[in-house]
Amino acid sequence: MVVIMEFGDSCCSGTGTTTTTTTIASSDDECLYHTPLNPETSNDEICSDKCEHEKNTKRRTIQERDAKMLRRERILERIKNREKCRRIENSEHVMLALPWKMFPLNFSKGEFTIHDTGIIIEEVANSGHDGTGLVIWDGSVVLGKYLEHSFQKNEEIKGSKILELGSGTGLVAISAACLGAEVWATDLEYSLKNLRINARRNSNAIKNAGGTLHVEELDWKNPKKSAKNIPFADLDFVVASDVIWVEWLIQPLVQTLDYILSSSKRRKETNHKRETCIILSHQTRSKASDAKFFAELRKLDMRWKEINSELHHPKFAGGGKIKILKIDRHTS
């Protein structure tokens, strides 16, 4: 290897004389200075190549530094998230890390059944921008099978009028309709398209069971808006699953329950054996949300009790993590 030192005018930054070093090597290399020296190459061309080489080197250095910083930031963010989850899990505020799909059924193939009739339910992949009503939650499975297992024994559902709040995919509402009830499945507008599709898929099963299914929009912040389409005054049951978890929705939910109970004629009529009864399947997501929910019930003179797990369907009992609550109004 030979090193040649050449002196000439500066073509880079600064003033004065610049020394240019050129290395001649026999091996191939990306570096501009590891190629044979062309006798016809001018000092200006060599210096220009050197400037470009330095710029590329500086650019690569900056990119490598930025990549290292990004990797470091991601690692730190993961550590912070782990610490945050540990603090939350150990606090009284939230319970996270819930099991997903406790019941690994193929709902689109009818593996969920009501009295041996397959109920076909399609889910929609959630992009994260939509709500939670496009997928099947375990609480709806527990509640649907509870209605089949316990209520059907006493013929309490057949012919009754049932409203489901937050129907989502419609699994509970369709289950109740397949038990012979007239059911109003309700949710926000974004869920209704898939809800109606699932209702159509199971229309024959519902008809054969003597049931009826209606699909309506119902916003908990304004339940009166739906009063013309839903017979709040004549309901036997209100059902819902996995609706207690977002704190800011709890008050509208309880106020909707209060509106339904207040609308019911059954409190005023002595010929009915029971008032409108609310049945919820519930899995704790947030201790704070639970506390707020029960506090809101107390404010509006509602009472609740947990239904004995022995009355749950034995194969769909939720492993003790999913409770079924019965809610009604205090009576004098």
mmCIF file of C-alpha atoms in Angstrom:
data_model
loop_
_atom_site.group_PDB
_atom_site.id
_atom_site.type_symbol
_atom_site.label_atom_id
_atom_site.label_comp_id
_atom_site.label_asym_id
_atom_site.label_seq_id
_atom_site.Cartn_x
_atom_site.Cartn_y
_atom_site.Cartn_z
ATOM 1 C CA MET A 1 0.000 0.000 0.000
ATOM 2 C CA VAL A 2 1.320 3.467 -0.939
ATOM 3 C CA VAL A 3 0.291 6.752 0.647
ATOM 4 C CA ILE A 4 0.634 9.850 -1.509
ATOM 5 C CA MET A 5 0.517 13.301 0.081
ATOM 6 C CA GLU A 6 -0.607 16.137 -2.202
ATOM 7 C CA PHE A 7 -0.825 19.820 -1.373
ATOM 8 C CA GLY A 8 -3.218 22.240 -3.006
ATOM 9 C CA ASP A 9 -5.749 24.973 -2.441
ATOM 10 C CA SER A 10 -8.578 24.340 -0.021
ATOM 11 C CA CYS A 11 -11.870 23.265 -1.573
ATOM 12 C CA CYS A 12 -13.631 22.362 1.663
ATOM 13 C CA SER A 13 -14.338 24.493 4.686
ATOM 14 C CA GLY A 14 -11.797 26.936 5.998
ATOM 15 C CA THR A 15 -8.961 28.718 4.243
ATOM 16 C CA GLY A 16 -5.336 28.052 3.508
ATOM 17 C CA THR A 17 -3.625 24.956 2.273
ATOM 18 C CA THR A 18 -5.281 21.563 2.444
ATOM 19 C CA THR A 19 -3.486 18.271 2.565
ATOM 20 C CA THR A 20 -5.107 15.479 0.571
ATOM 21 C CA THR A 21 -4.229 11.894 1.351
ATOM 22 C CA THR A 22 -4.881 9.176 -1.186
ATOM 23 C CA THR A 23 -4.445 5.503 -0.435
ATOM 24 C CA ILE A 24 -3.772 3.045 -3.200
ATOM 25 C CA ALA A 25 -4.810 -0.487 -2.341
ATOM 26 C CA SER A 26 -5.063 -3.670 -4.298
ATOM 27 C CA SER A 27 -8.204 -4.911 -2.573
ATOM 28 C CA ASP A 28 -11.760 -3.807 -3.480
ATOM 29 C CA ASP A 29 -13.448 -1.451 -1.026
ATOM 30 C CA GLU A 30 -16.342 1.022 -0.950
ATOM 31 C CA CYS A 31 -14.051 3.846 0.175
ATOM 32 C CA LEU A 32 -13.124 6.364 -2.476
ATOM 33 C CA TYR A 33 -9.536 6.294 -1.307
ATOM 34 C CA HIS A 34 -9.083 2.559 -1.745
ATOM 35 C CA THR A 35 -9.122 2.772 -5.536
ATOM 36 C CA PRO A 36 -6.159 3.253 -7.845
ATOM 37 C CA LEU A 37 -5.136 6.861 -8.333
ATOM 38 C CA ASN A 38 -5.957 8.197 -11.770
ATOM 39 C CA PRO A 39 -3.071 10.412 -12.916
ATOM 40 C CA GLU A 40 -5.536 12.605 -14.751
ATOM 41 C CA THR A 41 -7.640 13.280 -11.608
ATOM 42 C CA SER A 42 -7.353 16.903 -10.552
ATOM 43 C CA ASN A 43 -6.910 18.099 -7.005
ATOM 44 C CA ASP A 44 -10.359 19.692 -7.145
ATOM 45 C CA GLU A 45 -11.981 16.384 -8.104
ATOM 46 C CA ILE A 46 -10.159 14.519 -5.342
ATOM 47 C CA CYS A 47 -11.156 17.136 -2.805
ATOM 48 C CA SER A 48 -14.770 17.062 -4.026
ATOM 49 C CA ASP A 49 -14.835 13.280 -3.607
ATOM 50 C CA LYS A 50 -13.449 13.696 -0.114
ATOM 51 C CA CYS A 51 -16.185 16.195 0.779
ATOM 52 C CA GLU A 52 -18.869 13.817 -0.477
ATOM 53 C CA HIS A 53 -17.311 10.937 1.407
ATOM 54 C CA GLU A 54 -17.239 12.970 4.609
ATOM 55 C CA LYS A 55 -20.868 13.970 4.133
ATOM 56 C CA ASN A 56 -21.899 10.344 3.632
ATOM 57 C CA THR A 57 -19.900 9.274 6.656
ATOM 58 C CA LYS A 58 -21.462 11.991 8.773
ATOM 59 C CA ARG A 59 -24.916 11.063 7.518
ATOM 60 C CA ARG A 60 -24.382 7.397 8.390
ATOM 61 C CA THR A 61 -23.095 8.366 11.816
ATOM 62 C CA ILE A 62 -26.183 10.477 12.490
ATOM 63 C CA GLN A 63 -28.483 7.687 11.278
ATOM 64 C CA GLU A 64 -26.737 5.124 13.485
ATOM 65 C CA ARG A 65 -26.922 7.470 16.454
ATOM 66 C CA ASP A 66 -30.628 8.132 15.866
ATOM 67 C CA ALA A 67 -31.312 4.404 15.518
ATOM 68 C CA LYS A 68 -29.554 3.725 18.805
ATOM 69 C CA MET A 69 -31.512 6.485 20.508
ATOM 70 C CA LEU A 70 -34.787 5.120 19.114
ATOM 71 C CA ARG A 71 -33.967 1.607 20.330
ATOM 72 C CA ARG A 72 -33.097 3.002 23.743
ATOM 73 C CA GLU A 73 -36.349 4.978 23.900
ATOM 74 C CA ARG A 74 -38.387 1.914 22.974
ATOM 75 C CA ILE A 75 -36.681 -0.163 25.650
ATOM 76 C CA LEU A 76 -37.292 2.541 28.246
ATOM 77 C CA GLU A 77 -40.932 2.815 27.149
ATOM 78 C CA ARG A 78 -41.414 -0.937 27.552
ATOM 79 C CA ILE A 79 -39.877 -0.798 31.019
ATOM 80 C CA LYS A 80 -42.155 2.107 31.968
ATOM 81 C CA ASN A 81 -45.204 0.252 30.668
ATOM 82 C CA ARG A 82 -44.321 -2.851 32.667
ATOM 83 C CA GLU A 83 -43.899 -0.771 35.797
ATOM 84 C CA LYS A 84 -47.165 1.044 35.116
ATOM 85 C CA CYS A 85 -49.053 -2.241 34.668
ATOM 86 C CA ARG A 86 -47.570 -3.611 37.877
ATOM 87 C CA ARG A 87 -48.611 -0.491 39.786
ATOM 88 C CA ILE A 88 -52.119 -0.604 38.306
ATOM 89 C CA GLU A 89 -52.595 -4.304 38.973
ATOM 90 C CA ASN A 90 -51.584 -3.806 42.576
ATOM 91 C CA SER A 91 -53.791 -0.758 43.061
ATOM 92 C CA GLU A 92 -57.443 -0.448 43.916
ATOM 93 C CA HIS A 93 -58.140 1.357 40.673
ATOM 94 C CA VAL A 94 -57.983 -1.193 37.865
ATOM 95 C CA MET A 95 -57.670 -4.901 37.254
ATOM 96 C CA LEU A 96 -56.029 -5.726 33.945
ATOM 97 C CA ALA A 97 -54.679 -8.820 32.184
ATOM 98 C CA LEU A 98 -58.089 -10.395 31.659
ATOM 99 C CA PRO A 99 -58.196 -13.749 29.894
ATOM 100 C CA TRP A 100 -59.328 -13.537 26.285
ATOM 101 C CA LYS A 101 -61.746 -16.076 24.870
ATOM 102 C CA MET A 102 -62.441 -18.202 27.897
ATOM 103 C CA PHE A 103 -64.694 -20.277 25.651
ATOM 104 C CA PRO A 104 -62.842 -21.201 22.433
ATOM 105 C CA LEU A 105 -65.925 -21.773 20.306
ATOM 106 C CA ASN A 106 -66.182 -21.197 16.590
ATOM 107 C CA PHE A 107 -69.213 -18.926 16.712
ATOM 108 C CA SER A 108 -69.366 -18.455 12.943
ATOM 109 C CA LYS A 109 -69.793 -22.229 12.564
ATOM 110 C CA GLY A 110 -72.623 -22.494 15.090
ATOM 111 C CA GLU A 111 -70.632 -24.152 17.877
ATOM 112 C CA PHE A 112 -72.534 -22.047 20.421
ATOM 113 C CA THR A 113 -75.958 -23.655 20.790
ATOM 114 C CA ILE A 114 -79.322 -23.004 22.430
ATOM 115 C CA HIS A 115 -81.196 -26.265 22.953
ATOM 116 C CA ASP A 116 -78.917 -27.970 20.441
ATOM 117 C CA THR A 117 -79.614 -25.353 17.762
ATOM 118 C CA GLY A 118 -76.450 -23.712 16.494
ATOM 119 C CA ILE A 119 -76.412 -19.925 16.825
ATOM 120 C CA ILE A 120 -74.313 -18.359 14.065
ATOM 121 C CA ILE A 121 -72.543 -15.179 15.130
ATOM 122 C CA GLU A 122 -70.026 -13.284 13.038
ATOM 123 C CA GLU A 123 -67.504 -10.940 14.599
ATOM 124 C CA VAL A 124 -65.784 -7.997 12.946
ATOM 125 C CA ALA A 125 -62.068 -7.436 13.346
ATOM 126 C CA ASN A 126 -61.591 -4.369 15.552
ATOM 127 C CA SER A 127 -59.179 -1.812 14.158
ATOM 128 C CA GLY A 128 -58.947 -0.060 17.484
ATOM 129 C CA HIS A 129 -60.935 2.929 16.212
ATOM 130 C CA ASP A 130 -64.296 1.252 16.678
ATOM 131 C CA GLY A 131 -65.976 0.386 19.936
ATOM 132 C CA THR A 132 -66.175 -2.961 21.685
ATOM 133 C CA GLY A 133 -69.460 -4.087 20.166
ATOM 134 C CA LEU A 134 -68.043 -5.946 17.188
ATOM 135 C CA VAL A 135 -66.606 -8.929 19.040
ATOM 136 C CA ILE A 136 -67.998 -11.601 21.350
ATOM 137 C CA TRP A 137 -67.171 -11.228 25.022
ATOM 138 C CA ASP A 138 -67.160 -14.094 27.507
ATOM 139 C CA GLY A 139 -69.881 -12.497 29.613
ATOM 140 C CA SER A 140 -72.374 -12.802 26.765
ATOM 141 C CA VAL A 141 -71.669 -16.530 26.491
ATOM 142 C CA VAL A 142 -72.215 -17.000 30.239
ATOM 143 C CA LEU A 143 -75.449 -14.986 30.185
ATOM 144 C CA GLY A 144 -76.865 -16.654 27.071
ATOM 145 C CA LYS A 145 -76.297 -20.127 28.505
ATOM 146 C CA TYR A 146 -77.651 -19.033 31.892
ATOM 147 C CA LEU A 147 -80.920 -18.004 30.249
ATOM 148 C CA GLU A 148 -81.113 -21.395 28.549
ATOM 149 C CA HIS A 149 -80.130 -23.392 31.641
ATOM 150 C CA SER A 150 -82.070 -21.738 34.456
ATOM 151 C CA PHE A 151 -84.871 -19.583 33.107
ATOM 152 C CA GLN A 152 -86.178 -22.011 30.528
ATOM 153 C CA LYS A 153 -86.829 -24.577 33.259
ATOM 154 C CA ASN A 154 -89.536 -22.319 34.695
ATOM 155 C CA GLU A 155 -90.871 -21.186 31.307
ATOM 156 C CA GLU A 156 -90.145 -17.618 32.384
ATOM 157 C CA ILE A 157 -88.685 -16.499 29.090
ATOM 158 C CA LYS A 158 -91.060 -17.940 26.499
ATOM 159 C CA GLY A 159 -93.460 -15.206 25.435
ATOM 160 C CA SER A 160 -91.792 -12.532 27.580
ATOM 161 C CA LYS A 161 -90.596 -9.127 26.366
ATOM 162 C CA ILE A 162 -86.855 -8.585 26.755
ATOM 163 C CA LEU A 163 -84.612 -5.610 26.082
ATOM 164 C CA GLU A 164 -80.874 -6.083 25.728
ATOM 165 C CA LEU A 165 -78.591 -3.101 26.336
ATOM 166 C CA GLY A 166 -75.244 -2.981 24.541
ATOM 167 C CA SER A 167 -76.085 -6.005 22.403
ATOM 168 C CA GLY A 168 -72.874 -5.885 20.363
ATOM 169 C CA THR A 169 -72.880 -8.941 18.117
ATOM 170 C CA GLY A 170 -76.320 -9.957 19.433
ATOM 171 C CA LEU A 171 -75.433 -13.274 20.998
ATOM 172 C CA VAL A 172 -77.556 -12.801 24.151
ATOM 173 C CA ALA A 173 -80.500 -11.249 22.316
ATOM 174 C CA ILE A 174 -80.531 -14.022 19.718
ATOM 175 C CA SER A 175 -80.255 -16.639 22.477
ATOM 176 C CA ALA A 176 -83.285 -15.169 24.248
ATOM 177 C CA ALA A 177 -85.249 -15.028 20.979
ATOM 178 C CA CYS A 178 -84.362 -18.687 20.371
ATOM 179 C CA LEU A 179 -85.958 -19.405 23.749
ATOM 180 C CA GLY A 180 -89.268 -17.983 22.496
ATOM 181 C CA ALA A 181 -89.058 -14.384 23.727
ATOM 182 C CA GLU A 182 -89.779 -11.146 21.908
ATOM 183 C CA VAL A 183 -86.480 -9.318 22.101
ATOM 184 C CA TRP A 184 -85.231 -5.819 21.339
ATOM 185 C CA ALA A 185 -81.480 -5.885 20.660
ATOM 186 C CA THR A 186 -80.016 -2.393 21.065
ATOM 187 C CA ASP A 187 -76.674 -0.691 20.675
ATOM 188 C CA LEU A 188 -75.019 2.333 19.107
ATOM 189 C CA GLU A 189 -75.173 2.900 15.365
ATOM 190 C CA TYR A 190 -71.698 1.469 14.606
ATOM 191 C CA SER A 191 -72.748 -2.005 15.827
ATOM 192 C CA LEU A 192 -76.119 -2.213 14.129
ATOM 193 C CA LYS A 193 -74.987 -3.380 10.689
ATOM 194 C CA ASN A 194 -73.286 -6.504 12.019
ATOM 195 C CA LEU A 195 -76.068 -6.983 14.567
ATOM 196 C CA ARG A 196 -78.700 -7.035 11.833
ATOM 197 C CA ILE A 197 -76.610 -9.440 9.763
ATOM 198 C CA ASN A 198 -76.411 -11.847 12.703
ATOM 199 C CA ALA A 199 -80.145 -11.487 13.301
ATOM 200 C CA ARG A 200 -80.842 -12.502 9.690
ATOM 201 C CA ARG A 201 -78.470 -15.454 9.920
ATOM 202 C CA ASN A 202 -80.500 -16.861 12.817
ATOM 203 C CA SER A 203 -83.980 -15.868 11.653
ATOM 204 C CA ASN A 204 -85.089 -19.447 10.998
ATOM 205 C CA ALA A 205 -83.965 -20.649 14.415
ATOM 206 C CA ILE A 206 -85.770 -17.729 16.058
ATOM 207 C CA LYS A 207 -88.948 -18.359 14.064
ATOM 208 C CA ASN A 208 -88.912 -22.077 14.854
ATOM 209 C CA ALA A 209 -88.635 -21.279 18.572
ATOM 210 C CA GLY A 210 -91.599 -18.902 18.417
ATOM 211 C CA GLY A 211 -89.457 -15.858 19.169
ATOM 212 C CA THR A 212 -89.093 -12.419 17.618
ATOM 213 C CA LEU A 213 -86.053 -10.168 17.333
ATOM 214 C CA HIS A 214 -85.998 -6.419 16.724
ATOM 215 C CA VAL A 215 -82.814 -4.388 16.239
ATOM 216 C CA GLU A 216 -82.840 -0.757 17.371
ATOM 217 C CA GLU A 217 -80.390 2.007 18.143
ATOM 218 C CA LEU A 218 -80.307 3.038 21.798
ATOM 219 C CA ASP A 219 -77.962 5.645 23.225
ATOM 220 C CA TRP A 220 -77.755 5.490 27.011
ATOM 221 C CA LYS A 221 -77.287 9.248 27.101
ATOM 222 C CA ASN A 222 -80.725 9.723 25.568
ATOM 223 C CA PRO A 223 -82.942 6.633 26.024
ATOM 224 C CA LYS A 224 -86.128 8.653 25.508
ATOM 225 C CA LYS A 225 -85.161 9.103 21.874
ATOM 226 C CA SER A 226 -85.816 5.372 21.311
ATOM 227 C CA ALA A 227 -89.093 5.255 23.267
ATOM 228 C CA LYS A 228 -91.238 5.167 20.125
ATOM 229 C CA ASN A 229 -89.530 1.945 18.954
ATOM 230 C CA ILE A 230 -89.088 0.118 22.264
ATOM 231 C CA PRO A 231 -91.966 -0.698 24.662
ATOM 232 C CA PHE A 232 -90.186 0.326 27.856
ATOM 233 C CA ALA A 233 -93.462 0.190 29.795
ATOM 234 C CA ASP A 234 -94.118 -3.467 28.987
ATOM 235 C CA LEU A 235 -90.722 -5.104 29.469
ATOM 236 C CA ASP A 236 -90.367 -8.239 31.568
ATOM 237 C CA PHE A 237 -86.570 -8.340 31.540
ATOM 238 C CA VAL A 238 -83.612 -6.146 30.722
ATOM 239 C CA VAL A 239 -80.378 -8.020 30.045
ATOM 240 C CA ALA A 240 -76.825 -6.881 29.414
ATOM 241 C CA SER A 241 -73.337 -8.365 29.484
ATOM 242 C CA ASP A 242 -69.927 -6.789 30.071
ATOM 243 C CA VAL A 243 -71.231 -3.220 30.217
ATOM 244 C CA ILE A 244 -69.551 -2.053 33.451
ATOM 245 C CA TRP A 245 -65.984 -1.010 32.785
ATOM 246 C CA VAL A 246 -65.680 2.512 31.354
ATOM 247 C CA GLU A 247 -66.304 4.960 34.205
ATOM 248 C CA TRP A 248 -67.770 7.774 32.127
ATOM 249 C CA LEU A 249 -70.457 5.431 30.755
ATOM 250 C CA ILE A 250 -71.616 4.150 34.140
ATOM 251 C CA GLN A 251 -73.865 7.052 35.052
ATOM 252 C CA PRO A 252 -75.652 7.035 31.647
ATOM 253 C CA LEU A 253 -76.083 3.261 31.970
ATOM 254 C CA VAL A 254 -77.645 3.471 35.442
ATOM 255 C CA GLN A 255 -79.836 6.398 34.413
ATOM 256 C CA THR A 256 -81.080 4.320 31.477
ATOM 257 C CA LEU A 257 -81.902 1.469 33.840
ATOM 258 C CA ASP A 258 -83.723 3.948 36.073
ATOM 259 C CA TYR A 259 -85.657 5.314 33.099
ATOM 260 C CA ILE A 260 -86.736 1.799 32.103
ATOM 261 C CA LEU A 261 -87.867 0.868 35.611
ATOM 262 C CA SER A 262 -89.660 4.183 36.009
ATOM 263 C CA SER A 263 -91.458 3.618 32.709
ATOM 264 C CA SER A 264 -92.615 0.160 33.680
ATOM 265 C CA LYS A 265 -96.309 -0.227 34.359
ATOM 266 C CA ARG A 266 -95.631 -3.306 36.384
ATOM 267 C CA ARG A 267 -94.937 -1.354 39.569
ATOM 268 C CA LYS A 268 -98.433 0.106 39.388
ATOM 269 C CA GLU A 269 -100.326 -2.977 38.297
ATOM 270 C CA THR A 270 -101.138 -5.600 40.904
ATOM 271 C CA ASN A 271 -102.015 -8.346 38.432
ATOM 272 C CA HIS A 272 -98.353 -8.882 37.470
ATOM 273 C CA LYS A 273 -96.347 -11.375 39.462
ATOM 274 C CA ARG A 274 -93.109 -9.469 39.095
ATOM 275 C CA GLU A 275 -91.655 -6.129 38.182
ATOM 276 C CA THR A 276 -89.289 -5.526 35.306
ATOM 277 C CA CYS A 277 -86.130 -7.433 36.251
ATOM 278 C CA ILE A 278 -82.600 -6.512 35.190
ATOM 279 C CA ILE A 279 -80.050 -9.294 34.688
ATOM 280 C CA LEU A 280 -76.388 -8.478 34.056
ATOM 281 C CA SER A 281 -73.357 -10.668 33.522
ATOM 282 C CA HIS A 282 -70.345 -8.888 34.926
ATOM 283 C CA GLN A 283 -66.602 -9.353 35.036
ATOM 284 C CA THR A 284 -64.551 -6.859 37.017
ATOM 285 C CA ARG A 285 -62.359 -4.718 34.812
ATOM 286 C CA SER A 286 -61.962 -1.834 37.212
ATOM 287 C CA LYS A 287 -62.577 -1.776 40.939
ATOM 288 C CA ALA A 288 -63.220 1.935 40.715
ATOM 289 C CA SER A 289 -65.833 1.355 37.990
ATOM 290 C CA ASP A 290 -67.512 -1.320 40.092
ATOM 291 C CA ALA A 291 -67.642 0.992 43.104
ATOM 292 C CA LYS A 292 -69.122 3.785 40.993
ATOM 293 C CA PHE A 293 -71.724 1.488 39.465
ATOM 294 C CA PHE A 294 -73.038 0.239 42.809
ATOM 295 C CA ALA A 295 -72.952 3.751 44.261
ATOM 296 C CA GLU A 296 -75.071 4.992 41.346
ATOM 297 C CA LEU A 297 -77.553 2.153 41.900
ATOM 298 C CA ARG A 298 -77.902 3.093 45.562
ATOM 299 C CA LYS A 299 -78.531 6.737 44.657
ATOM 300 C CA LEU A 300 -81.526 5.704 42.570
ATOM 301 C CA ASP A 301 -82.914 3.284 45.137
ATOM 302 C CA MET A 302 -81.987 0.123 43.245
ATOM 303 C CA ARG A 303 -80.897 -3.109 44.867
ATOM 304 C CA TRP A 304 -78.891 -6.002 43.531
ATOM 305 C CA LYS A 305 -77.862 -9.507 44.409
ATOM 306 C CA GLU A 306 -75.506 -12.037 42.893
ATOM 307 C CA ILE A 307 -77.144 -15.117 41.480
ATOM 308 C CA ASN A 308 -75.753 -18.340 42.885
ATOM 309 C CA SER A 309 -73.187 -19.827 40.517
ATOM 310 C CA GLU A 310 -74.902 -23.207 40.883
ATOM 311 C CA LEU A 311 -77.671 -21.776 38.714
ATOM 312 C CA HIS A 312 -75.206 -21.002 35.919
ATOM 313 C CA HIS A 313 -74.826 -23.465 33.087
ATOM 314 C CA PRO A 314 -72.300 -26.009 34.423
ATOM 315 C CA LYS A 315 -70.120 -25.839 31.313
ATOM 316 C CA PHE A 316 -70.338 -22.067 30.941
ATOM 317 C CA ALA A 317 -70.041 -20.723 34.468
ATOM 318 C CA GLY A 318 -67.174 -18.321 33.863
ATOM 319 C CA GLY A 319 -64.768 -19.956 36.292
ATOM 320 C CA GLY A 320 -65.926 -17.751 39.155
ATOM 321 C CA LYS A 321 -64.672 -14.636 37.355
ATOM 322 C CA ILE A 322 -67.950 -13.775 35.655
ATOM 323 C CA LYS A 323 -70.898 -13.030 37.929
ATOM 324 C CA ILE A 324 -74.567 -12.699 37.113
ATOM 325 C CA LEU A 325 -76.365 -9.917 38.957
ATOM 326 C CA LYS A 326 -80.093 -9.409 39.419
ATOM 327 C CA ILE A 327 -81.130 -5.769 39.838
ATOM 328 C CA ASP A 328 -84.521 -4.287 40.655
ATOM 329 C CA ARG A 329 -86.103 -1.400 42.513
ATOM 330 C CA HIS A 330 -86.663 -1.289 46.250
ATOM 331 C CA THR A 331 -90.351 -1.679 46.981
ATOM 332 C CA SER A 332 -92.091 -0.404 50.083
#
